[in-house]
């Protein structure tokens, strides 16, 4: 569990700083989903909370990345549940994508002046994040 936590956290700290789209592409919710499938929902919640706060800590866009990662992770964990079927992972990926898109729209539309191409790029990144998180979790749980 510690190795998984450190791998995802180091990956986030290396990939996220000083980038515009990559923070929204990084599949940090996969850690919460993987811990949930292996050890249970409660541990998944706690480690997701800690990893989301630490991944965005000290960055210039901390105030929009932390809720983005946290809400996406927690929605994915709630939807995943006990993960008895592969369709649960597809639903969790959809929930992660939906929560990510909602957070992007909530934080970007009212407060920044972005063009529609920028918004569409970030929405696509959030959708990729959901699919990638569910796929990585499904693959890594067998290892």
PDB file of N, CA and C in Angstrom, residues 4 33-40 140-142:
ATOM      1  N   UNK A   4       2.396   1.794  -3.513  1.00  0.00           N
ATOM      2  CA  UNK A   4       1.403   2.366  -4.428  1.00  0.00           C
ATOM      3  C   UNK A   4       1.190   3.853  -4.153  1.00  0.00           C
ATOM      4  N   UNK A  33      -9.302   4.183  -6.222  1.00  0.00           N
ATOM      5  CA  UNK A  33     -10.048   3.029  -6.713  1.00  0.00           C
ATOM      6  C   UNK A  33      -9.291   1.729  -6.448  1.00  0.00           C
ATOM      7  N   UNK A  34      -7.985   1.748  -6.650  1.00  0.00           N
ATOM      8  CA  UNK A  34      -7.183   0.542  -6.447  1.00  0.00           C
ATOM      9  C   UNK A  34      -7.148   0.144  -4.976  1.00  0.00           C
ATOM     10  N   UNK A  35      -6.955   1.101  -4.098  1.00  0.00           N
ATOM     11  CA  UNK A  35      -6.945   0.806  -2.666  1.00  0.00           C
ATOM     12  C   UNK A  35      -8.324   0.322  -2.219  1.00  0.00           C
ATOM     13  N   UNK A  36      -9.377   0.886  -2.799  1.00  0.00           N
ATOM     14  CA  UNK A  36     -10.731   0.450  -2.453  1.00  0.00           C
ATOM     15  C   UNK A  36     -10.975  -0.991  -2.877  1.00  0.00           C
ATOM     16  N   UNK A  37     -10.536  -1.368  -4.062  1.00  0.00           N
ATOM     17  CA  UNK A  37     -10.766  -2.748  -4.504  1.00  0.00           C
ATOM     18  C   UNK A  37      -9.934  -3.739  -3.703  1.00  0.00           C
ATOM     19  N   UNK A  38      -8.767  -3.330  -3.257  1.00  0.00           N
ATOM     20  CA  UNK A  38      -7.882  -4.258  -2.549  1.00  0.00           C
ATOM     21  C   UNK A  38      -8.138  -4.316  -1.047  1.00  0.00           C
ATOM     22  N   UNK A  39      -8.428  -3.163  -0.425  1.00  0.00           N
ATOM     23  CA  UNK A  39      -8.475  -3.118   1.038  1.00  0.00           C
ATOM     24  C   UNK A  39      -9.788  -2.624   1.631  1.00  0.00           C
ATOM     25  N   UNK A  40     -10.645  -1.986   0.858  1.00  0.00           N
ATOM     26  CA  UNK A  40     -11.928  -1.541   1.386  1.00  0.00           C
ATOM     27  C   UNK A  40     -12.174  -0.064   1.157  1.00  0.00           C
ATOM     28  N   UNK A 140      -4.231  -3.013 -12.618  1.00  0.00           N
ATOM     29  CA  UNK A 140      -3.320  -3.155 -11.480  1.00  0.00           C
ATOM     30  C   UNK A 140      -3.871  -4.048 -10.363  1.00  0.00           C
ATOM     31  N   UNK A 141      -5.165  -4.227 -10.294  1.00  0.00           N
ATOM     32  CA  UNK A 141      -5.693  -5.054  -9.209  1.00  0.00           C
ATOM     33  C   UNK A 141      -5.285  -6.516  -9.375  1.00  0.00           C
ATOM     34  N   UNK A 142      -4.945  -6.933 -10.591  1.00  0.00           N
ATOM     35  CA  UNK A 142      -4.545  -8.313 -10.806  1.00  0.00           C
ATOM     36  C   UNK A 142      -3.088  -8.546 -10.433  1.00  0.00           C
TER      37      UNK A 142
END
